[in-house]
XYZ file of C-alpha atoms in Angstrom:
702
model
C 45.233 8.123 1.598
C 47.524 5.297 0.505
C 48.221 3.157 3.591
C 50.310 0.486 1.783
C 53.536 2.270 2.774
C 52.724 1.543 6.440
C 51.927 -2.143 5.910
C 55.282 -3.535 7.094
C 55.150 -1.415 10.243
C 51.539 -2.459 10.847
C 52.430 -6.172 10.522
C 55.383 -5.905 12.944
C 53.482 -3.918 15.561
C 50.360 -6.099 15.299
C 52.496 -9.195 15.964
C 53.833 -7.536 19.110
C 50.355 -6.556 20.334
C 48.944 -10.036 19.662
C 51.865 -11.624 21.511
C 51.306 -9.215 24.410
C 47.588 -10.119 24.486
C 48.406 -13.856 24.469
C 50.841 -13.484 27.367
C 48.598 -11.262 29.484
C 45.448 -13.349 28.944
C 47.430 -16.389 30.176
C 48.218 -14.389 33.320
C 44.573 -13.264 33.576
C 43.447 -16.908 33.514
C 45.503 -17.578 36.653
C 44.985 -14.158 38.300
C 41.492 -12.834 37.329
C 41.810 -9.895 39.766
C 45.197 -8.629 38.521
C 44.423 -4.983 37.644
C 47.758 -4.287 35.947
C 47.229 -7.241 33.611
C 43.643 -6.177 32.834
C 44.804 -2.628 32.009
C 47.615 -3.920 29.774
C 45.137 -6.154 27.899
C 42.724 -3.264 27.371
C 45.494 -0.938 26.160
C 46.844 -3.500 23.665
C 43.340 -4.257 22.310
C 42.501 -0.548 22.056
C 45.711 0.214 20.152
C 45.205 -2.787 17.868
C 41.656 -1.662 17.078
C 42.860 1.838 16.199
C 45.692 0.535 14.022
C 43.500 -1.875 12.034
C 40.847 0.815 11.588
C 43.406 3.331 10.336
C 44.700 0.782 7.813
C 41.142 0.159 6.606
C 40.965 -3.496 7.755
C 37.307 -3.370 8.769
C 36.836 -7.058 9.696
C 39.916 -7.048 11.897
C 38.800 -3.765 13.486
C 35.306 -5.119 14.158
C 36.541 -8.286 15.888
C 39.096 -6.337 17.942
C 36.369 -3.860 18.864
C 34.144 -6.644 20.235
C 37.083 -8.105 22.163
C 37.765 -4.625 23.562
C 34.132 -4.359 24.711
C 34.590 -7.501 26.803
C 37.953 -6.283 28.161
C 36.289 -2.964 29.032
C 33.576 -4.716 31.058
C 36.231 -6.753 32.899
C 38.230 -3.575 33.592
C 35.131 -1.809 34.940
C 34.457 -4.717 37.297
C 31.193 -5.708 35.576
C 32.518 -9.112 34.441
C 35.004 -11.694 35.661
C 37.193 -13.807 33.406
C 36.337 -17.510 33.557
C 37.644 -20.518 31.610
C 34.798 -20.353 29.054
C 35.389 -16.651 28.345
C 39.181 -17.137 28.159
C 38.649 -19.845 25.504
C 36.566 -17.454 23.383
C 39.201 -14.719 23.832
C 41.925 -17.055 22.570
C 39.719 -18.014 19.602
C 39.474 -14.298 18.873
C 43.269 -13.882 19.031
C 43.747 -16.881 16.719
C 41.310 -15.280 14.250
C 43.252 -11.988 14.416
C 46.487 -13.898 13.724
C 44.772 -15.531 10.734
C 43.805 -12.068 9.447
C 47.429 -10.951 9.876
C 48.719 -13.982 7.929
C 46.432 -13.107 5.004
C 47.448 -9.437 5.196
C 51.150 -10.453 5.180
C 50.767 -12.618 2.085
C 48.080 -10.811 0.075
C 47.925 -7.230 1.344
C 44.241 -7.547 2.336
C 42.417 -9.203 5.232
C 40.402 -11.760 3.246
C 36.667 -12.456 3.504
C 36.288 -14.358 6.805
C 33.896 -12.488 9.138
C 34.258 -14.768 12.229
C 30.598 -14.194 13.112
C 30.612 -17.153 15.540
C 33.337 -15.547 17.709
C 31.640 -12.129 17.598
C 28.290 -13.679 18.553
C 29.897 -15.569 21.448
C 31.584 -12.391 22.740
C 28.340 -10.413 22.504
C 26.445 -13.266 24.184
C 28.762 -12.914 27.202
C 28.018 -9.174 27.341
C 24.265 -9.744 27.101
C 24.414 -12.493 29.719
C 26.200 -10.093 32.066
C 23.687 -7.286 31.428
C 20.754 -9.629 32.143
C 22.328 -10.899 35.347
C 23.293 -14.260 33.897
C 19.912 -14.944 32.273
C 19.669 -15.950 28.646
C 18.546 -13.213 26.263
C 17.988 -12.899 22.561
C 21.159 -13.295 20.458
C 23.038 -10.058 19.953
C 23.313 -8.784 16.414
C 26.961 -9.093 15.498
C 27.630 -5.518 14.519
C 30.239 -2.932 15.259
C 29.229 -0.850 18.227
C 30.912 1.105 20.991
C 30.652 0.142 24.681
C 28.799 3.440 25.272
C 24.937 3.434 25.311
C 23.516 2.138 22.041
C 23.245 5.408 20.212
C 24.450 4.425 16.779
C 21.134 2.665 16.133
C 19.146 5.841 16.905
C 17.816 7.759 13.870
C 19.644 10.932 12.969
C 16.669 13.175 13.816
C 16.676 11.727 17.323
C 20.354 12.584 17.627
C 19.584 16.122 16.621
C 16.520 16.457 18.815
C 18.219 15.065 21.902
C 21.344 17.086 21.381
C 20.762 19.103 24.493
C 20.495 15.948 26.596
C 23.800 14.600 25.287
C 25.398 18.072 25.231
C 26.009 17.610 21.503
C 24.948 20.387 19.191
C 25.555 21.532 15.675
C 28.252 24.194 15.494
C 27.767 27.151 13.162
C 30.084 27.269 10.180
C 31.005 30.656 8.685
C 30.627 30.722 4.881
C 32.074 32.926 2.169
C 30.353 34.122 -1.018
C 31.776 31.369 -3.213
C 30.659 28.755 -0.636
C 27.111 30.210 -0.600
C 27.167 29.971 -4.381
C 28.236 26.303 -4.165
C 25.411 25.605 -1.660
C 22.814 27.221 -3.923
C 24.124 25.345 -6.994
C 23.913 22.031 -5.100
C 20.295 22.733 -4.131
C 19.448 23.649 -7.731
C 20.861 20.229 -8.754
C 18.354 18.583 -6.403
C 20.825 17.811 -3.608
C 20.254 18.264 0.110
C 22.767 20.461 1.929
C 23.462 19.289 5.488
C 25.373 20.748 8.365
C 27.234 17.968 10.231
C 29.146 18.081 13.519
C 31.046 14.946 14.556
C 32.117 14.446 18.194
C 34.987 12.001 18.862
C 35.390 10.136 22.144
C 37.827 11.932 24.439
C 39.771 8.680 24.856
C 40.595 8.736 21.124
C 44.363 8.580 20.614
C 44.712 9.080 16.821
C 42.216 11.887 16.194
C 43.316 12.674 12.634
C 43.230 8.997 11.626
C 39.749 8.648 13.108
C 38.582 11.793 11.257
C 40.010 10.352 8.029
C 37.885 7.221 8.526
C 34.806 9.392 9.079
C 35.540 11.223 5.811
C 36.070 7.876 4.079
C 32.749 6.490 5.352
C 30.722 9.151 3.491
C 33.020 10.014 0.581
C 30.747 8.400 -2.017
C 27.586 9.905 -0.519
C 28.109 13.473 -1.649
C 30.384 16.482 -1.989
C 32.168 18.204 0.876
C 31.623 21.957 0.410
C 33.418 23.080 3.561
C 35.197 21.643 6.616
C 35.699 23.517 9.875
C 38.521 23.318 10.850
C 40.135 22.846 7.420
C 41.240 19.395 6.311
C 44.883 20.496 6.645
C 44.354 21.325 10.324
C 42.523 18.047 10.860
C 45.438 16.143 9.293
C 47.831 17.941 11.657
C 45.505 17.208 14.631
C 45.015 20.931 15.220
C 41.476 20.515 16.575
C 39.700 19.386 19.731
C 37.429 16.345 19.677
C 34.922 17.663 17.148
C 34.804 18.951 13.572
C 32.011 20.204 11.289
C 31.142 20.010 7.582
C 28.783 21.382 5.016
C 27.868 18.335 2.928
C 25.834 18.230 -0.302
C 24.209 14.823 -0.797
C 21.208 13.060 -2.342
C 21.159 10.584 0.575
C 19.102 10.954 3.765
C 20.313 12.394 7.060
C 19.557 9.054 8.757
C 21.825 7.040 6.436
C 24.708 9.498 6.668
C 24.447 9.588 10.480
C 24.492 5.778 10.649
C 27.552 5.563 8.402
C 29.427 8.021 10.617
C 28.343 6.304 13.854
C 29.656 2.972 12.527
C 33.191 4.365 12.814
C 34.816 3.461 16.124
C 35.455 6.154 18.735
C 32.762 8.486 17.344
C 30.857 9.626 20.453
C 28.036 11.509 18.724
C 26.976 13.093 15.436
C 24.526 15.933 14.843
C 23.144 16.438 11.318
C 20.498 18.839 10.041
C 19.610 20.923 6.986
C 22.172 23.696 6.663
C 20.800 27.226 6.939
C 22.841 30.095 5.560
C 23.342 32.526 8.475
C 21.814 35.995 8.197
C 24.284 38.567 6.989
C 26.512 35.885 5.524
C 26.508 37.576 2.158
C 29.733 39.367 3.115
C 32.835 37.332 2.201
C 34.504 35.743 5.167
C 37.825 35.835 3.323
C 39.178 38.838 1.468
C 40.389 36.765 -1.466
C 38.268 34.175 -3.169
C 40.254 30.929 -3.592
C 41.111 29.701 -7.043
C 39.162 26.828 -8.544
C 42.048 24.470 -7.775
C 41.996 25.523 -4.115
C 38.241 25.025 -3.953
C 38.647 21.478 -5.245
C 41.300 20.694 -2.628
C 38.641 20.337 0.078
C 36.908 17.562 -1.852
C 40.087 15.805 -2.939
C 41.336 15.565 0.625
C 38.707 12.962 1.520
C 39.113 10.701 -1.494
C 40.281 7.171 -0.827
C 42.852 5.407 -3.049
C 40.056 3.559 -4.862
C 38.299 6.833 -5.729
C 41.264 8.417 -7.525
C 40.794 6.977 -11.015
C 38.020 4.482 -10.854
C 39.543 1.357 -9.345
C 43.141 2.414 -9.912
C 43.826 2.803 -6.187
C 42.156 -0.523 -5.394
C 44.185 -2.287 -8.090
C 47.343 -0.758 -6.671
C 46.532 -2.172 -3.247
C 45.693 -5.605 -4.662
C 48.967 -5.729 -6.540
C 51.007 -4.838 -3.472
C 53.840 -7.297 -3.205
C 53.282 -10.449 -1.197
C 54.917 -10.341 2.211
C 56.917 -13.321 3.414
C 57.262 -12.838 7.171
C 58.809 -9.830 8.801
C 62.099 -8.575 7.357
C 62.845 -5.890 9.938
C 65.003 -5.779 13.058
C 64.664 -3.218 15.853
C 68.063 -1.792 16.666
C 69.272 0.064 19.741
C 70.449 3.568 18.763
C 73.772 3.008 20.586
C 74.547 0.081 18.260
C 73.875 2.285 15.235
C 76.147 5.016 16.668
C 78.925 2.451 17.071
C 78.346 1.257 13.504
C 78.526 4.826 12.216
C 81.800 5.473 14.050
C 83.358 2.326 12.569
C 82.284 3.262 9.043
C 83.932 6.663 9.622
C 87.150 4.886 10.644
C 86.879 2.681 7.562
C 86.879 5.782 5.356
C 89.919 7.122 7.253
C 91.701 3.771 6.722
C 90.888 3.850 3.007
C 92.282 7.378 2.685
C 95.419 6.273 4.572
C 95.937 3.381 2.128
C 95.554 5.713 -0.843
C 98.154 8.093 0.650
C 100.553 5.228 1.477
C 100.338 3.839 -2.071
C 101.252 7.247 -3.522
C 104.251 7.745 -1.198
C 105.475 4.167 -1.817
C 106.482 3.757 1.840
C 106.299 0.016 2.670
C 106.267 0.579 6.444
C 103.409 3.082 6.242
C 101.474 0.790 3.895
C 101.712 -2.194 6.315
C 100.604 -0.012 9.227
C 97.547 1.123 7.259
C 96.687 -2.494 6.344
C 96.862 -3.491 10.027
C 94.654 -0.529 10.933
C 92.184 -1.534 8.223
C 92.161 -5.103 9.519
C 91.315 -3.918 13.048
C 88.506 -1.696 11.780
C 86.939 -4.404 9.585
C 87.041 -6.922 12.461
C 85.304 -4.417 14.757
C 82.866 -3.550 11.981
C 82.012 -7.224 11.559
C 81.369 -7.611 15.279
C 79.226 -4.475 15.294
C 77.096 -5.603 12.345
C 76.718 -8.982 14.041
C 75.305 -7.238 17.129
C 72.850 -5.301 14.980
C 71.583 -8.534 13.398
C 71.210 -10.271 16.751
C 67.675 -10.711 18.100
C 66.689 -12.120 21.533
C 65.265 -15.616 21.264
C 62.221 -14.542 23.283
C 60.617 -13.314 20.033
C 60.242 -17.014 19.163
C 59.698 -18.741 22.519
C 57.137 -16.301 23.945
C 54.352 -17.934 21.950
C 54.970 -21.380 23.479
C 53.236 -20.914 26.883
C 49.963 -20.368 25.005
C 50.603 -23.514 22.915
C 51.243 -25.605 26.063
C 48.046 -24.205 27.602
C 46.077 -25.370 24.534
C 47.758 -28.819 24.604
C 46.917 -29.027 28.313
C 43.237 -28.933 27.404
C 43.466 -30.966 24.191
C 45.439 -33.871 25.682
C 43.724 -33.630 29.088
C 47.124 -33.545 30.791
C 48.187 -31.071 33.441
C 51.535 -29.573 32.449
C 53.619 -26.448 32.982
C 56.279 -24.894 30.739
C 59.348 -23.341 32.399
C 61.662 -21.207 30.258
C 65.109 -19.745 30.947
C 67.546 -17.741 28.823
C 64.923 -15.971 26.692
C 67.332 -13.022 26.442
C 69.917 -15.198 24.600
C 70.550 -13.645 21.170
C 70.725 -15.310 17.759
C 71.157 -14.013 14.224
C 67.834 -12.871 12.715
C 68.096 -15.424 9.884
C 68.418 -18.252 12.421
C 65.583 -16.874 14.596
C 63.199 -16.911 11.611
C 63.784 -20.642 11.047
C 64.043 -22.062 14.571
C 60.393 -21.644 15.638
C 58.941 -24.738 13.923
C 61.587 -27.239 15.155
C 61.191 -26.002 18.753
C 57.402 -26.187 18.502
C 57.667 -29.789 17.254
C 59.955 -30.789 20.132
C 57.635 -29.214 22.736
C 54.568 -30.947 21.262
C 56.566 -34.188 21.269
C 57.357 -33.744 24.986
C 53.708 -32.991 25.799
C 52.279 -35.905 23.784
C 54.923 -38.647 24.025
C 57.154 -37.543 26.904
C 54.741 -36.845 29.756
C 52.619 -39.624 31.214
C 48.912 -39.182 31.924
C 48.100 -37.466 35.238
C 46.731 -40.710 36.710
C 49.901 -42.591 35.739
C 52.124 -39.885 37.273
C 50.202 -40.080 40.559
C 50.528 -43.894 40.523
C 54.306 -43.575 40.035
C 54.589 -41.090 42.916
C 55.451 -38.155 40.627
C 53.839 -34.680 40.870
C 50.508 -34.746 39.059
C 51.453 -31.702 36.970
C 54.106 -32.573 34.388
C 57.000 -30.188 33.716
C 58.488 -29.201 30.361
C 61.631 -27.067 30.297
C 63.058 -24.882 27.532
C 66.547 -23.578 28.362
C 68.686 -21.408 26.057
C 72.275 -20.308 26.674
C 75.398 -19.295 24.763
C 78.366 -21.637 24.551
C 81.301 -20.053 22.730
C 80.279 -19.285 19.133
C 77.152 -21.391 19.484
C 73.775 -21.159 21.181
C 72.436 -24.277 22.919
C 68.682 -24.795 23.315
C 67.566 -27.721 25.493
C 63.993 -29.042 25.479
C 63.470 -31.485 28.346
C 60.661 -33.031 30.356
C 60.197 -35.065 33.541
C 58.173 -37.777 31.809
C 58.719 -41.480 31.246
C 61.777 -41.078 29.017
C 62.310 -42.790 25.685
C 61.333 -46.466 25.680
C 64.519 -47.890 24.109
C 63.071 -51.423 23.863
C 60.042 -50.098 21.972
C 62.316 -48.173 19.577
C 64.400 -51.332 19.037
C 61.365 -53.500 18.286
C 59.861 -50.903 15.965
C 63.149 -50.476 14.083
C 63.481 -54.233 13.528
C 59.814 -54.510 12.536
C 60.203 -51.728 9.942
C 63.466 -53.176 8.605
C 65.480 -50.110 9.663
C 67.990 -52.424 11.389
C 68.537 -56.176 11.589
C 68.518 -58.395 14.682
C 72.278 -58.810 14.322
C 72.872 -55.039 14.198
C 70.630 -54.562 17.214
C 72.844 -56.849 19.318
C 75.838 -54.491 19.059
C 73.922 -51.196 19.381
C 73.938 -49.032 22.529
C 70.954 -47.196 24.013
C 72.232 -43.997 22.391
C 72.327 -45.705 18.981
C 68.673 -46.701 19.398
C 67.687 -43.163 20.446
C 69.452 -41.787 17.339
C 67.111 -43.955 15.216
C 64.300 -41.548 16.147
C 65.872 -39.033 13.758
C 65.534 -41.404 10.786
C 63.003 -40.307 8.104
C 59.364 -41.261 8.866
C 60.335 -43.147 12.023
C 57.687 -42.868 14.757
C 56.860 -45.016 17.783
C 53.327 -43.605 18.143
C 50.659 -46.306 18.420
C 48.000 -44.049 16.939
C 47.925 -40.908 14.831
C 46.810 -37.726 16.614
C 46.667 -34.137 15.443
C 49.440 -33.370 17.942
C 52.085 -35.866 16.791
C 52.574 -39.342 15.394
C 51.974 -38.634 11.700
C 55.296 -40.089 10.617
C 56.615 -36.590 9.916
C 58.748 -36.616 13.003
C 62.142 -35.770 14.370
C 63.823 -36.256 10.980
C 62.173 -32.996 9.835
C 63.510 -31.235 12.943
C 67.012 -32.641 12.311
C 66.966 -31.582 8.633
C 65.901 -28.056 9.541
C 68.517 -27.680 12.294
C 71.328 -29.012 10.084
C 70.259 -26.683 7.263
C 71.033 -23.864 9.722
C 74.508 -25.285 10.302
C 73.526 -26.734 13.681
C 73.091 -30.181 15.192
C 70.616 -31.967 17.466
C 71.091 -34.823 19.927
C 68.871 -36.645 22.384
C 69.414 -38.422 25.687
C 66.986 -40.096 28.030
C 66.744 -41.733 31.444
C 63.926 -44.252 31.843
C 61.306 -42.977 34.264
C 63.001 -39.586 34.667
C 62.560 -37.881 31.292
C 64.224 -36.924 28.021
C 66.390 -34.040 26.795
C 66.712 -32.862 23.203
C 69.683 -30.534 22.773
C 70.009 -28.195 19.771
C 73.303 -26.507 18.946
C 73.132 -23.511 16.580
C 75.746 -21.107 15.202
C 75.399 -17.487 16.297
C 75.283 -16.321 12.684
C 75.038 -17.676 9.147
C 76.819 -14.759 7.475
C 80.463 -14.653 8.614
C 82.384 -17.425 10.388
C 85.898 -18.148 11.594
C 87.235 -21.066 9.557
C 90.342 -23.235 9.316
C 91.685 -23.225 5.746
C 93.154 -26.562 4.629
C 94.533 -28.123 1.448
C 93.454 -31.496 0.060
C 95.305 -32.313 -3.152
C 95.588 -28.985 -4.962
C 92.261 -27.663 -3.688
C 91.606 -25.364 -0.728
C 88.701 -25.990 1.660
C 87.306 -24.240 4.735
C 86.229 -26.076 7.924
C 84.135 -23.995 10.404
C 86.255 -23.379 13.500
C 83.290 -23.926 15.848
C 83.154 -27.588 14.775
C 86.850 -28.292 15.361
C 88.012 -29.943 18.576
C 91.756 -30.184 17.921
C 94.425 -30.706 15.246
C 96.650 -33.765 15.686
C 99.837 -35.147 14.135
C 99.244 -38.915 13.964
C 101.959 -41.405 12.885
C 100.699 -43.605 10.004
C 101.628 -46.720 12.026
C 99.070 -45.707 14.738
C 96.133 -46.074 12.336
C 94.237 -49.288 13.136
C 91.354 -51.143 11.489
C 88.051 -51.903 13.239
C 85.457 -53.747 11.116
C 87.452 -52.716 8.001
C 87.257 -49.034 9.000
C 90.287 -46.849 9.844
C 90.398 -45.528 13.411
C 92.893 -43.902 15.767
C 93.181 -44.191 19.529
C 93.531 -40.611 20.758
C 94.123 -40.328 24.505
C 91.954 -43.356 25.199
C 89.147 -42.401 22.782
C 88.638 -44.384 19.570
C 87.958 -41.957 16.702
C 87.052 -43.009 13.127
C 89.137 -41.499 10.307
C 87.804 -39.963 7.081
C 90.367 -39.511 4.294
C 89.152 -36.423 2.444
C 91.010 -37.530 -0.713
C 88.510 -40.343 -1.124
C 85.426 -38.294 -0.187
C 86.320 -35.292 -2.369
C 87.754 -37.386 -5.230
C 91.094 -35.555 -5.369
C 94.420 -37.249 -6.366
C 96.449 -38.594 -3.431
C 100.046 -37.366 -2.948
C 102.605 -39.514 -4.737
C 105.049 -39.494 -1.817
C 104.216 -41.648 1.181
C 104.129 -39.690 4.445
C 105.150 -40.998 7.835
C 102.548 -38.973 9.773
C 99.046 -37.677 9.038
C 97.612 -34.230 9.720
C 94.236 -34.983 11.298
C 91.599 -32.339 12.084
C 89.320 -33.676 14.842
C 85.765 -32.377 14.368
C 82.985 -32.790 16.906
C 79.206 -33.081 16.879
C 77.705 -33.361 20.338
C 79.799 -36.047 22.032
C 80.826 -37.686 18.738
C 84.217 -37.127 17.080
C 85.635 -37.824 13.629
C 89.178 -37.279 12.308
C 89.578 -35.640 8.868
C 92.863 -36.483 7.123
C 94.178 -33.471 5.153
C 97.377 -32.639 3.243
C 98.260 -29.174 4.462
C 97.194 -26.565 7.012
C 96.905 -23.005 5.692
C 95.627 -21.269 8.841
C 92.674 -19.564 10.446
C 90.680 -17.031 8.426
C 87.546 -14.911 8.778
C 85.218 -16.280 6.120
C 82.246 -14.676 4.404
C 79.777 -17.427 3.469
C 78.367 -17.254 -0.055
C 75.498 -19.468 -1.182
C 76.204 -22.037 -3.912
C 72.911 -21.012 -5.532
C 69.829 -23.033 -6.343
C 71.389 -24.905 -9.279
C 73.896 -26.930 -7.237
C 71.642 -29.123 -5.098
C 72.982 -32.643 -5.621
C 75.976 -32.449 -3.285
C 75.361 -32.030 0.455
C 79.071 -32.047 1.316
C 79.350 -28.267 1.093
C 77.412 -25.680 3.085
C 78.592 -22.817 0.857
C 81.675 -21.185 -0.569
C 83.982 -18.312 0.261
C 86.181 -16.015 -1.800
C 89.815 -15.857 -0.697
C 92.077 -12.811 -0.737
C 93.556 -13.719 -4.142
C 90.070 -14.114 -5.681
C 90.156 -17.921 -5.577
C 86.981 -19.743 -4.489
C 87.167 -22.246 -1.614
C 84.300 -24.569 -0.694
C 83.128 -24.785 2.938
C 82.817 -28.370 4.175
C 79.540 -29.352 5.873
C 80.679 -31.265 8.966
C 77.184 -32.714 9.604
C 77.330 -34.532 6.257
C 80.893 -35.760 6.953
C 79.634 -37.356 10.181
């Protein structure tokens, strides 16, 4: 069975289950008696164990199995979750995430066994069984929470079958099967009858049976299966199945191999005896040789097909780089389908209109096509949109870990998790947000003793708020800490030579705060593994601006700081203002434009040798795009300037252009990896006449 085709689905679903476990264990830490939470944890762990086992990831399955044992004891009321146990659980989840990372990149789970975590989990179980007294260390092995029966010899299983209500079930045999049994015995093989009983809680019976087959596939030849392997694959059986197996191995070893598979309740194995009167064929027609071989082939693993061919195929499976899938509501797909249908109708209408040569009809069809494509764009946008909670849901766990690492009491409050962003933006926003939250925890919040001294609540608060603002999404990360020490930033900047004493005299508090976004600028007195390594807010700023967004900071001494991120809803299609500078056409994203002004040339003033305008009481610097873009200036002198006012946070800049063309829906095309020296352009777009227009990057212009 080749499971590589299910790998993407496995990765996506495992991420969801691990996130669910993280969230519910955080709740369990605060509410140890919450039965709903305990049941949810057990269900997620049980499903995760089954999935990893079905995919053949034995190490991942084993660790999840031991976690499930602990969850089972908590669910049954035999154990209570305490801080020490919660820590070990989180270590287990981190190890499972590490397995998933390796699986995503290499297609296999690696070689890390995580024995220390397994031993710690088993030690908790043993401690509970012995009433809190220390016992011998538990062997870190895969075992079910049922009584320890997998360690019992196979004969014992057979002899105590009546006690456990497990017994070997008779298997009817045909003439050709009797012949195969006799031939196997002549070759010196033992012929065993095997009945495997699955736990009645088993969800994926056929997958579990496949793993049982796989566990003994290299130990012998399967002569017969009852029910047939086809029925087992289709789950057309109860919770048991039987084989006739020819093998040179012992009953004990085969029984142990089968019992090592999760969710196997019992196994009965004994020498197979041909029933009396079985010489009559059970079937009227003897199967062909090819049909006889089917039974054996059904249990072969990929690696057994042609030597190591299957194994090589798995090893060479393409490296995964994160998840590339989006879950889509069926209603959105229906809407998309309807619009594509209309698009085909519009195309047919255009073809008809061009044949008839009716100008009026042709224009009507073009307008219809324009409406459909606009709706289609909006519909595709909705399909690509993903709630931001897929990113922010992992942060409460991170704050909990920082709480313990920094020895600070803090709480994270989140709002707007349902706010949606384009999938491409979602994939990139996680790291910058994580950095800002760690910054708030480490630098922003004071120590608990200091907060008490200042009359603040002992527990610090960190807030993450997301909301939509027009064509942008705003994400604020704020805290109720000490705020940014502007004097400290000033002194550090002068000490490092970032600014001079003279420059510092004319700078505002906001100017000093903006220095924090300079490369390698940090005010940390000592390096910690949380922050202060010199790789600071400049990395966050670079990442945000690469997504077409912007970041700003503000602070009130003694009250806290706020870092505000502004992101575009999508990176694929934008509304843009088309302008002319010289003989070239350029696009300016509409979301960055505040207004368009007609400014008389005589109103342009000079401040420190820089051109500015006074627009309704606000002084705005001017940027003449002719000079920036190196295009020839018009020969005729103009009396007034066309100025496009662009904004970034609360800053404004005026761009002087030659001509306005108008608003246009713009498809962004990448400039490719070869053009990397010029940061002025965020991409290009193809106009209706086939001409290429560059899209100006307003962050760089600022």
